[in-house]
Short mmCIF file of C-alpha atoms and ligand atoms in Angstrom, two decimals:
data_model
loop_
_atom_site.label_atom_id
_atom_site.label_comp_id
_atom_site.label_asym_id
_atom_site.label_seq_id
_atom_site.Cartn_x
_atom_site.Cartn_y
_atom_site.Cartn_z
CA UNK A 63 0.00 0.00 0.00
CA UNK A 64 1.07 3.58 -0.56
CA UNK A 65 2.61 5.60 2.28
CA UNK A 66 1.74 9.01 0.95
CA UNK A 67 -0.61 10.17 -1.80
CA UNK A 68 -0.45 13.57 -3.46
CA UNK A 69 -3.85 14.88 -4.53
CA UNK A 70 -3.54 16.93 -7.71
CA UNK A 71 -6.91 18.62 -7.65
CA UNK A 72 -9.09 21.07 -5.71
CA UNK A 73 -12.63 21.55 -4.42
CA UNK A 74 -14.99 18.78 -3.44
CA UNK A 75 -13.07 16.04 -5.25
CA UNK A 76 -9.79 16.84 -3.47
CA UNK A 77 -11.64 16.48 -0.18
CA UNK A 78 -13.34 13.29 -1.38
CA UNK A 79 -10.00 11.66 -2.19
CA UNK A 80 -8.46 12.97 1.03
CA UNK A 81 -11.20 11.28 3.05
CA UNK A 82 -10.51 7.93 1.39
CA UNK A 83 -6.76 8.28 2.10
CA UNK A 84 -7.42 9.06 5.76
CA UNK A 85 -9.64 6.02 6.11
CA UNK A 86 -6.94 3.84 4.60
CA UNK A 87 -4.28 5.32 6.90
CA UNK A 88 -2.37 6.92 4.02
CA UNK A 89 -0.59 10.27 4.50
CA UNK A 90 -1.86 13.07 2.26
CA UNK A 91 -0.25 15.95 0.40
CA UNK A 92 -2.32 18.49 -1.46
CA UNK A 93 -1.13 20.98 -4.01
CA UNK A 94 -2.93 24.27 -4.45
CA UNK A 95 -2.82 27.59 -6.23
CA UNK A 96 -2.48 30.87 -4.34
CA UNK A 97 -6.25 31.34 -4.83
CA UNK A 98 -6.95 28.16 -2.84
CA UNK A 99 -4.78 28.75 0.22
CA UNK A 100 -7.95 28.81 2.39
CA UNK A 101 -9.59 25.77 0.84
CA UNK A 102 -10.89 23.01 3.07
CA UNK A 103 -8.72 20.28 1.54
CA UNK A 104 -5.64 22.40 2.26
CA UNK A 105 -6.69 22.73 5.89
CA UNK A 106 -7.34 19.02 6.33
CA UNK A 107 -4.35 17.55 4.49
CA UNK A 108 -1.23 16.39 6.33
CA UNK A 109 0.93 18.55 4.06
CA UNK A 110 0.29 21.14 1.40
CA UNK A 111 2.40 22.71 -1.31
CA UNK A 112 1.55 25.93 -3.12
CA UNK A 113 2.35 25.29 -6.78
CA UNK A 114 1.54 28.55 -8.47
CA UNK A 115 -0.76 31.47 -9.23
CA UNK A 116 -4.54 31.13 -9.80
CA UNK A 117 -4.73 30.27 -13.53
CA UNK A 118 -4.99 26.47 -13.88
CA UNK A 119 -2.26 26.28 -16.51
CA UNK A 120 0.20 27.74 -14.00
CA UNK A 121 -0.91 25.59 -11.07
CA UNK A 122 -3.25 22.59 -11.35
CA UNK A 123 -2.03 21.83 -14.87
CA UNK A 124 1.61 22.56 -14.12
CA UNK A 125 3.18 19.11 -14.42
CA UNK A 126 6.71 20.22 -13.43
CA UNK A 127 5.50 21.79 -10.21
CA UNK A 128 3.39 18.79 -9.32
CA UNK A 129 6.24 16.32 -9.92
CA UNK A 130 8.53 18.58 -7.88
CA UNK A 131 5.94 18.61 -5.07
CA UNK A 132 5.92 14.79 -5.11
CA UNK A 133 9.70 14.69 -4.86
CA UNK A 134 9.91 17.27 -2.09
CA UNK A 135 7.27 15.56 0.03
CA UNK A 136 8.18 11.95 -0.84
CA UNK A 137 4.72 11.08 -2.19
CA UNK A 138 4.66 7.68 -3.84
CA UNK A 139 1.40 8.11 -5.76
CA UNK A 140 -0.79 10.83 -7.29
CA UNK A 141 -4.57 10.87 -7.39
CA UNK A 142 -5.64 13.25 -10.16
CA UNK A 143 -9.38 13.47 -9.31
CA UNK A 144 -11.40 14.44 -12.39
CA UNK A 145 -10.73 17.25 -14.87
CA UNK A 146 -7.27 18.92 -14.82
CA UNK A 147 -4.60 16.22 -15.44
CA UNK A 148 -6.82 13.20 -14.87
CA UNK A 149 -6.96 12.23 -18.54
CA UNK A 150 -3.54 13.49 -19.56
CA UNK A 151 -1.57 10.52 -20.89
CA UNK A 152 1.71 12.44 -20.85
CA UNK A 153 1.29 13.21 -17.15
CA UNK A 154 0.72 9.50 -16.43
CA UNK A 155 3.87 8.67 -18.44
CA UNK A 156 5.96 11.32 -16.69
CA UNK A 157 4.93 10.07 -13.25
CA UNK A 158 5.76 6.50 -14.28
CA UNK A 159 9.20 7.67 -15.42
CA UNK A 160 9.71 9.17 -11.96
CA UNK A 161 8.59 5.97 -10.22
CA UNK A 162 5.49 7.67 -8.89
CA UNK A 163 2.23 5.76 -9.31
CA UNK A 164 -0.53 7.49 -11.22
CA UNK A 165 -3.82 6.37 -9.64
CA UNK A 166 -5.52 5.59 -12.91
CA UNK A 167 -4.94 3.54 -16.06
CA UNK A 168 -1.74 3.49 -18.13
CA UNK A 169 -0.85 6.42 -20.36
CA UNK A 170 -1.53 4.20 -23.38
CA UNK A 171 -5.08 3.42 -22.31
CA UNK A 172 -5.73 7.11 -21.63
CA UNK A 173 -4.37 7.95 -25.09
CA UNK A 174 -6.59 5.45 -26.91
CA UNK A 175 -9.76 6.60 -25.17
CA UNK A 176 -8.83 10.31 -25.37
CA UNK A 177 -8.98 10.17 -29.15
CA UNK A 178 -12.67 9.67 -29.85
CA UNK A 179 -12.19 8.09 -33.27
CA UNK A 180 -9.69 5.61 -31.85
CA UNK A 181 -11.92 5.01 -28.82
CA UNK A 182 -14.91 4.19 -30.99
CA UNK A 183 -12.84 1.85 -33.14
CA UNK A 184 -11.53 0.10 -30.02
CA UNK A 185 -15.01 -0.18 -28.52
CA UNK A 186 -16.32 -1.75 -31.71
CA UNK A 187 -13.46 -4.24 -31.75
CA UNK A 188 -14.23 -5.19 -28.15
CA UNK A 189 -17.86 -5.95 -28.94
CA UNK A 190 -19.37 -2.79 -27.51
CA UNK A 191 -22.32 -1.46 -29.57
CA UNK A 192 -21.49 1.90 -31.19
CA UNK A 193 -23.49 4.66 -32.94
CA UNK A 194 -23.66 4.02 -36.71
CA UNK A 195 -21.35 6.40 -38.56
CA UNK A 196 -18.03 6.92 -40.32
CA UNK A 197 -15.25 4.45 -39.62
CA UNK A 198 -12.71 7.16 -38.98
CA UNK A 199 -12.04 10.82 -39.69
CA UNK A 200 -13.96 12.48 -42.51
CA UNK A 201 -12.36 15.28 -44.49
CA UNK A 202 -14.08 15.27 -47.88
CA UNK A 203 -17.54 16.71 -48.33
CA UNK A 204 -18.41 14.03 -50.87
CA UNK A 205 -17.53 11.27 -48.45
CA UNK A 206 -19.49 13.00 -45.68
CA UNK A 207 -22.56 13.17 -47.90
CA UNK A 208 -22.26 9.51 -48.84
CA UNK A 209 -22.00 8.41 -45.20
CA UNK A 210 -24.83 10.67 -44.09
CA UNK A 211 -27.10 9.34 -46.84
CA UNK A 212 -26.24 5.81 -45.79
CA UNK A 213 -26.99 6.25 -42.07
CA UNK A 214 -29.81 8.76 -42.64
CA UNK A 215 -30.32 12.32 -41.42
CA UNK A 216 -30.02 13.95 -38.95
CA UNK A 217 -26.31 13.34 -38.38
CA UNK A 218 -23.88 14.80 -35.87
CA UNK A 219 -20.32 15.88 -36.66
CA UNK A 220 -18.01 15.45 -33.71
CA UNK A 221 -14.40 16.43 -33.05
CA UNK A 222 -12.10 13.49 -32.40
CA UNK A 223 -10.27 15.57 -29.80
CA UNK A 224 -13.51 16.99 -28.37
CA UNK A 225 -14.57 16.97 -24.76
CA UNK A 226 -16.84 18.69 -22.29
CA UNK A 227 -19.64 18.75 -24.83
CA UNK A 228 -17.70 21.01 -27.21
CA UNK A 229 -17.02 20.56 -30.91
CA UNK A 230 -20.33 19.06 -32.08
CA UNK A 231 -22.57 20.13 -34.96
CA UNK A 232 -25.88 18.63 -36.07
CA UNK A 233 -26.94 18.52 -39.72
CA UNK A 234 -30.58 17.85 -40.55
CA UNK A 235 -30.26 17.88 -44.34
CA UNK A 236 -27.58 17.52 -47.00
CA UNK A 237 -27.62 21.31 -47.38
CA UNK A 238 -26.71 21.70 -43.68
CA UNK A 239 -23.95 19.16 -43.92
CA UNK A 240 -21.51 21.26 -45.92
CA UNK A 241 -21.57 24.15 -43.45
CA UNK A 242 -21.62 21.84 -40.43
CA UNK A 243 -18.54 19.97 -41.66
CA UNK A 244 -16.62 23.17 -42.33
CA UNK A 245 -17.50 24.84 -39.04
CA UNK A 246 -16.91 21.68 -37.01
CA UNK A 247 -13.45 21.27 -38.56
CA UNK A 248 -12.37 24.86 -38.08
CA UNK A 249 -13.76 24.99 -34.53
CA UNK A 250 -12.07 21.71 -33.63
CA UNK A 251 -8.78 22.95 -35.08
CA UNK A 252 -8.97 26.20 -33.13
CA UNK A 253 -10.14 24.67 -29.85
CA UNK A 254 -8.15 21.42 -29.74
CA UNK A 255 -5.32 21.89 -32.24
CA UNK A 256 -6.66 18.87 -34.14
CA UNK A 257 -9.28 19.27 -36.86
CA UNK A 258 -10.16 15.58 -37.24
CA UNK A 259 -13.93 15.13 -37.16
CA UNK A 260 -16.20 12.14 -37.64
CA UNK A 261 -19.85 11.62 -38.41
CA UNK A 262 -22.46 9.62 -36.61
CA UNK A 263 -26.20 9.24 -36.59
CA UNK A 264 -27.86 11.90 -34.45
CA UNK A 265 -30.17 10.11 -32.06
CA UNK A 266 -33.30 12.17 -31.51
CA UNK A 267 -34.54 11.19 -28.06
CA UNK A 268 -31.86 9.15 -26.34
CA UNK A 269 -31.05 8.84 -22.69
CA UNK A 270 -27.45 9.13 -21.49
CA UNK A 271 -26.63 5.93 -19.64
CA UNK A 272 -23.09 5.13 -18.51
CA UNK A 273 -21.60 2.00 -17.01
CA UNK A 274 -19.09 2.19 -14.15
CA UNK A 275 -16.31 -0.31 -14.80
CA UNK A 276 -13.11 -1.35 -13.08
CA UNK A 277 -10.09 -3.33 -14.22
CA UNK A 278 -8.43 -5.02 -11.24
CA UNK A 279 -4.89 -4.87 -12.59
CA UNK A 280 -4.76 -8.68 -13.00
CA UNK A 281 -6.68 -8.87 -16.25
CA UNK A 282 -10.16 -9.07 -14.75
CA UNK A 283 -12.99 -6.61 -15.35
CA UNK A 284 -16.12 -5.88 -13.33
CA UNK A 285 -19.00 -3.46 -13.62
CA UNK A 286 -20.78 -1.52 -10.88
CA UNK A 287 -24.01 -0.98 -12.76
CA UNK A 288 -25.08 2.15 -14.58
CA UNK A 289 -25.92 5.79 -14.00
CA UNK A 290 -28.51 7.77 -15.89
CA UNK A 291 -27.21 11.26 -16.64
CA UNK A 292 -29.82 12.34 -19.17
CA UNK A 293 -30.66 15.59 -17.41
CA UNK A 294 -28.13 17.86 -19.07
CA UNK A 295 -27.74 21.49 -20.03
CA UNK A 296 -25.38 22.26 -22.92
CA UNK A 297 -24.16 18.65 -22.74
CA UNK A 298 -23.21 19.18 -19.09
CA UNK A 299 -24.73 16.81 -16.55
CA UNK A 300 -26.94 18.41 -13.94
CA UNK A 301 -28.69 15.50 -12.14
CA UNK A 302 -27.61 11.86 -12.10
CA UNK A 303 -29.27 8.69 -10.89
CA UNK A 304 -28.45 5.07 -10.20
CA UNK A 305 -29.99 2.86 -11.32
CA UNK A 306 -31.43 4.26 -14.53
CA UNK A 307 -35.23 4.48 -14.34
CA UNK A 308 -35.21 3.15 -17.93
CA UNK A 309 -33.43 -0.19 -17.43
CA UNK A 310 -34.52 -3.48 -15.93
CA UNK A 311 -32.23 -6.01 -14.25
CA UNK A 312 -31.71 -8.06 -17.44
CA UNK A 313 -30.70 -5.04 -19.51
CA UNK A 314 -28.38 -3.93 -16.69
CA UNK A 315 -26.70 -7.33 -16.52
CA UNK A 316 -26.42 -7.51 -20.32
CA UNK A 317 -24.74 -4.13 -20.91
CA UNK A 318 -22.72 -4.44 -17.70
CA UNK A 319 -21.45 -7.85 -18.80
CA UNK A 320 -20.42 -6.52 -22.23
CA UNK A 321 -18.51 -3.65 -20.59
CA UNK A 322 -16.81 -5.80 -17.95
CA UNK A 323 -15.62 -8.23 -20.62
CA UNK A 324 -14.33 -5.38 -22.79
CA UNK A 325 -12.35 -4.00 -19.84
CA UNK A 326 -10.82 -7.41 -19.21
CA UNK A 327 -9.94 -7.88 -22.90
CA UNK A 328 -8.39 -4.42 -23.00
CA UNK A 329 -6.23 -5.24 -19.96
CA UNK A 330 -7.45 -2.00 -18.43
CA UNK A 331 -6.57 -1.16 -14.85
CA UNK A 332 -8.51 1.12 -12.49
CA UNK A 333 -11.81 2.99 -12.72
CA UNK A 334 -13.50 3.89 -15.97
CA UNK A 335 -16.86 4.88 -17.33
CA UNK A 336 -18.26 3.66 -20.62
CA UNK A 337 -20.82 6.15 -21.85
CA UNK A 338 -23.78 5.27 -24.03
CA UNK A 339 -26.77 6.86 -25.59
CA UNK A 340 -29.80 4.61 -25.13
CA UNK A 341 -32.79 4.71 -27.44
CA UNK A 342 -35.56 2.18 -28.19
CA UNK A 343 -33.91 -0.50 -26.10
CA UNK A 344 -30.52 -0.18 -27.83
CA UNK A 345 -27.18 1.05 -26.45
CA UNK A 346 -24.80 3.14 -28.53
CA UNK A 347 -21.25 3.80 -27.25
CA UNK A 348 -20.20 7.46 -27.34
CA UNK A 349 -17.03 7.58 -25.27
CA UNK A 350 -15.05 6.18 -22.39
CA UNK A 351 -13.75 8.29 -19.51
CA UNK A 352 -10.59 6.88 -17.99
CA UNK A 353 -11.02 8.41 -14.54
CA UNK A 354 -13.34 8.84 -11.58
CA UNK A 355 -16.52 10.72 -12.54
CA UNK A 356 -18.19 13.61 -10.72
CA UNK A 357 -21.30 11.44 -10.33
CA UNK A 358 -19.56 8.37 -8.85
CA UNK A 359 -21.30 8.77 -5.44
CA UNK A 360 -24.67 7.53 -6.75
CA UNK A 361 -22.97 4.24 -7.60
CA UNK A 362 -21.36 4.17 -4.16
CA UNK A 363 -24.76 4.79 -2.57
CA UNK A 364 -26.46 1.80 -4.20
CA UNK A 365 -23.50 -0.60 -4.00
CA UNK A 366 -22.11 0.48 -0.61
CA UNK A 367 -18.60 0.33 -2.10
CA UNK A 368 -16.09 3.19 -1.84
CA UNK A 369 -14.79 3.58 -5.39
CA UNK A 370 -11.82 5.72 -4.36
CA UNK A 371 -10.69 2.99 -1.94
CA UNK A 372 -10.92 0.58 -4.86
CA UNK A 373 -8.91 2.90 -7.13
CA UNK A 374 -6.16 3.14 -4.53
CA UNK A 375 -6.15 -0.63 -3.91
CA UNK A 376 -5.92 -1.42 -7.62
CA UNK A 377 -3.17 1.15 -8.26
CA UNK A 378 -1.10 -0.26 -5.40
CA UNK A 379 -1.35 -3.77 -6.87
CA UNK A 380 -3.81 -5.08 -4.30
CA UNK A 381 -6.69 -5.75 -6.70
CA UNK A 382 -10.36 -5.08 -6.03
CA UNK A 383 -11.99 -5.88 -2.70
CA UNK A 384 -15.01 -7.36 -4.47
CA UNK A 385 -15.85 -9.82 -7.23
CA UNK A 386 -18.70 -9.27 -9.68
CA UNK A 387 -21.01 -11.51 -7.68
CA UNK A 388 -20.42 -9.43 -4.53
CA UNK A 389 -21.70 -6.24 -6.19
CA UNK A 390 -25.38 -5.82 -5.37
CA UNK A 391 -27.61 -2.87 -6.20
CA UNK A 392 -29.66 -1.64 -3.27
CA UNK A 393 -32.35 0.99 -3.66
CA UNK A 394 -31.99 4.20 -5.62
CA UNK A 395 -29.73 7.25 -5.49
CA UNK A 396 -29.86 10.72 -7.04
CA UNK A 397 -27.14 13.38 -7.19
CA UNK A 398 -27.75 17.10 -7.75
CA UNK A 399 -24.77 19.19 -8.83
CA UNK A 400 -24.92 22.45 -6.92
CA UNK A 401 -23.21 25.17 -8.88
CA UNK A 402 -22.45 28.75 -7.91
CA UNK A 403 -24.56 29.99 -10.81
CA UNK A 404 -27.76 31.88 -11.43
CA UNK A 405 -30.44 29.13 -11.55
CA UNK A 406 -32.05 30.66 -14.67
CA UNK A 407 -29.24 32.13 -16.74
CA UNK A 408 -26.47 29.85 -15.42
CA UNK A 409 -24.01 32.73 -15.30
CA UNK A 410 -21.33 32.07 -12.68
CA UNK A 411 -21.85 33.69 -9.29
CA UNK A 412 -18.53 33.70 -7.44
CA UNK A 413 -18.21 35.60 -4.15
CA UNK A 414 -18.38 34.98 -0.43
CA UNK A 415 -20.71 32.36 1.00
CA UNK A 416 -22.05 34.13 4.07
CA UNK A 417 -23.88 31.10 5.41
CA UNK A 418 -23.64 27.42 4.46
CA UNK A 419 -25.85 24.80 6.07
CA UNK A 420 -26.09 21.27 4.72
CA UNK A 421 -29.00 18.87 5.15
CA UNK A 422 -28.61 15.67 7.14
CA UNK A 423 -30.47 12.55 8.17
CA UNK A 424 -30.71 9.02 6.83
CA UNK A 425 -29.59 8.57 3.24
CA UNK A 426 -28.10 12.06 2.79
CA UNK A 427 -24.54 12.75 1.66
CA UNK A 428 -23.08 16.14 0.84
CA UNK A 429 -19.69 16.30 -0.87
CA UNK A 430 -18.47 19.87 -0.79
CA UNK A 431 -15.31 21.78 -0.03
CA UNK A 432 -17.00 25.05 0.91
CA UNK A 433 -18.04 26.48 4.30
CA UNK A 434 -19.60 29.60 5.83
CA UNK A 435 -17.30 32.55 5.12
CA UNK A 436 -15.60 30.81 2.17
CA UNK A 437 -14.81 33.03 -0.78
CA UNK A 438 -15.32 31.25 -4.10
CA UNK A 439 -12.47 32.18 -6.42
CA UNK A 440 -13.58 33.15 -9.94
CA UNK A 441 -10.95 31.07 -11.73
CA UNK A 442 -12.36 27.55 -11.66
CA UNK A 443 -15.40 25.39 -12.29
CA UNK A 444 -18.59 26.60 -10.60
CA UNK A 445 -19.39 23.28 -8.86
CA UNK A 446 -19.51 23.99 -5.12
CA UNK A 447 -21.03 20.78 -3.91
CA UNK A 448 -23.03 17.67 -4.61
CA UNK A 449 -26.10 16.48 -2.78
CA UNK A 450 -26.46 12.72 -2.97
CA UNK A 451 -29.62 11.09 -1.64
CA UNK A 452 -30.32 7.39 -1.21
CA UNK A 453 -33.62 5.63 -0.61
CA UNK A 454 -34.92 2.05 -0.66
CA UNK A 455 -36.61 2.84 -3.97
CA UNK A 456 -36.95 5.80 -6.31
CA UNK A 457 -40.11 7.12 -4.64
CA UNK A 458 -38.48 7.20 -1.22
CA UNK A 459 -35.34 8.74 -2.74
CA UNK A 460 -37.36 11.57 -4.30
CA UNK A 461 -39.26 12.24 -1.04
CA UNK A 462 -35.99 12.46 0.83
CA UNK A 463 -34.41 14.63 -1.87
CA UNK A 464 -37.26 17.12 -1.69
CA UNK A 465 -36.84 17.37 2.07
CA UNK A 466 -33.04 17.67 1.83
CA UNK A 467 -33.26 20.45 -0.77
CA UNK A 468 -35.55 22.39 1.56
CA UNK A 469 -32.97 22.14 4.35
CA UNK A 470 -30.02 23.23 2.24
CA UNK A 471 -28.97 26.85 2.84
CA UNK A 472 -26.34 28.69 0.81
CA UNK A 473 -26.42 32.46 1.39
CA UNK A 474 -24.38 35.24 -0.20
CA UNK A 475 -24.18 33.82 -3.73
CA UNK A 476 -26.61 32.44 -6.30
CA UNK A 477 -26.79 28.68 -6.69
CA UNK A 478 -28.66 26.11 -8.77
CA UNK A 479 -30.57 24.87 -5.68
CA UNK A 480 -33.86 26.56 -6.80
CA UNK A 481 -33.69 24.63 -10.10
CA UNK A 482 -33.56 21.32 -8.22
CA UNK A 483 -36.44 22.38 -5.98
CA UNK A 484 -38.49 22.89 -9.17
CA UNK A 485 -37.35 19.65 -10.77
CA UNK A 486 -38.17 17.49 -7.78
CA UNK A 487 -41.81 18.58 -8.04
CA UNK A 488 -42.11 17.92 -11.78
CA UNK A 489 -44.30 15.04 -12.97
CA UNK A 490 -41.92 13.87 -15.75
CA UNK A 491 -39.03 13.78 -13.31
CA UNK A 492 -41.17 11.95 -10.74
CA UNK A 493 -41.95 9.36 -13.41
CA UNK A 494 -38.34 9.13 -14.59
CA UNK A 495 -39.66 10.08 -18.00
CA UNK A 496 -36.99 12.24 -19.63
CA UNK A 497 -34.34 12.15 -22.36
CA UNK A 498 -31.18 14.21 -22.97
CA UNK A 499 -33.20 17.14 -24.37
CA UNK A 500 -35.78 17.30 -21.60
CA UNK A 501 -34.00 19.83 -19.38
CA UNK A 502 -33.20 22.29 -22.20
CA UNK A 503 -36.83 22.23 -23.31
CA UNK A 504 -38.01 22.70 -19.73
CA UNK A 505 -35.68 25.67 -19.21
CA UNK A 506 -36.78 27.26 -22.50
CA UNK A 507 -40.44 27.03 -21.39
CA UNK A 508 -39.67 28.57 -18.00
CA UNK A 509 -38.08 31.68 -19.50
P1 ADP B 120 -17.99 15.07 -24.78
O1 ADP B 120 -16.75 14.25 -24.68
O2 ADP B 120 -17.73 16.42 -25.36
O3 ADP B 120 -18.78 15.09 -23.50
P2 ADP B 120 -19.80 13.03 -25.90
O4 ADP B 120 -19.48 12.25 -27.09
O5 ADP B 120 -19.72 12.36 -24.57
O6 ADP B 120 -18.91 14.37 -25.90
O7 ADP B 120 -21.25 13.64 -26.04
C1 ADP B 120 -21.76 14.56 -25.13
C2 ADP B 120 -23.26 14.71 -25.29
O8 ADP B 120 -23.59 15.10 -26.64
C3 ADP B 120 -24.04 13.42 -25.06
O9 ADP B 120 -24.31 13.17 -23.70
C4 ADP B 120 -25.30 13.73 -25.87
O10 ADP B 120 -26.11 14.63 -25.12
C5 ADP B 120 -24.78 14.48 -27.09
N1 ADP B 120 -24.48 13.55 -28.22
C6 ADP B 120 -23.28 13.03 -28.53
N2 ADP B 120 -23.37 12.19 -29.60
C7 ADP B 120 -24.67 12.18 -29.98
C8 ADP B 120 -25.42 11.50 -31.01
N3 ADP B 120 -24.86 10.65 -31.87
N4 ADP B 120 -26.76 11.73 -31.07
C9 ADP B 120 -27.36 12.58 -30.21
N5 ADP B 120 -26.71 13.25 -29.24
C10 ADP B 120 -25.39 13.06 -29.10
#
C-alpha cells in the first residue's frame, strides 16, 4: 500500500479523495494555487504545497511543479481526481518515469480513449455497440454526404479531440452538412489543435446511460451498474441517478457484462466509465472516460462500495476488494450538482458564502469543499457541492431529496438549488420520463 498520496486537484473532489486516504491510513499531500490557500482540503491535508498562481495552466495543470511537489514531500502516488490532469496521458507517463504511481490507467489506455475516433474503433473491436457512422475521420464533403445518406439524417459531426460537450454540430439535411462539416473542422482545429472530425447518426430522443467499470490490474474486469445522466444542459450533466429508471435487471446485466468483458480484454486497470446513448432498447457507445466521474457517489450509494478505496487498492497492486457476484444494487440514489450559478441564466456567481448549512439525516450525503465565510475564487469550475440522496426505492429517494433540498442553505451567492427544488416537483421527473433534451426544453419554457 502507498505511504503518501499527493492529490492533484481542488474543491470537493480533493476532499473526497483525502477522506478515502485518511480512512486507509495513508498520508496526504495536497497541491494548491495561491487562490486556494484557504480551501478546506488544504486545511485538512497532512501537508500542502503551493504550486503557483490562480490560472490552472500555472498551477493545477503545471506538471513540473506537481512532480517537484511529489519529490519534495516523498509522495509515492498521485490521485488526479477528475478534470485537470486526470486524462492526460503524458502526465501519467511522466509520473511512471519518476517511479510515482498514477492512480488511474496506463498512459496508453488514456491515449486510446482520449482520441474519440480511436476510442470508438476500439469499442467496436471489443464488442461494444457503437453509434452508426463513419469508420474514422472524414475530411471530404463528398464522403461525408455519402456516409450521411447511408446512415440517414439527422447526423452529428463530432471532433475526435472533443470533450466537455464542445465541438459538435448537427446537420438535418444535405444542405446543412456542408456548413456543419466546415464549421466543425475549423472549430475543432482552433479549440483542440486537431481538426479531425467524424460523423455519426444523431439520435433524436436518447437517454445518457453510462456503465461504471473497473479493471483489477490482473486482467479481470467488473461493472458496478449504470448511472442515468440524461438531465443535461449544454451537454453538461446536472442531475444523475443510479440505477437508470429506464433499465430493468436483465438489460443492466447484459450491458454491464459486455462492458466488464471489454475492460478485461483491454487489460485495463482502475476505474473507468463507458458512456452510451440509449434509445428504443438499444445502447450506442459514445465515449469512455478513464477516470473517476463527478457522479460516482450515486454508484457508491447503491453498491455500498467506496470507489476511491478501490482505485487506490488497484493502483497499489492489491486488486479489487469485491468480485462481480459481490456487487449488489440496493435501492436508488440521485445526485444534484450544486453550482455557484444563477439558476435561470447559469451565469457564474462567485463571491463569499455568508452562510452554508447542509442537510442531514438518513440517506443524505453532501460532498463539498465550501463552508460559511468561504470566498469562491472566480478562476475555476462553478461546482460547489453535490447532494447525494439514497432511498430504498426511487419514490423514497425523491421524497428524501425534496426534504433535503428544503434544508439546504447557501447564502451570499446564487446557486442552482432553486432549479432542483423545481425539478423534484415535476411530474416527468417523478416518473423518470426524460431524455437528454428534456432539461433544455423545460428551461426554454420557463423563461
Ligand atoms: P464530450 O466528450 O464532449 O462530452 P460526448 O461524445 O460524450 O462528448 O457527447 C456529449 C453529449 O452530446 C451526449 O451526452 C449527448 O447529449 C450528445 N451527443 C453526442 N453524440 C450524440 C449522437 N450521436 N446523437 C445525439 N446526441 C449526441
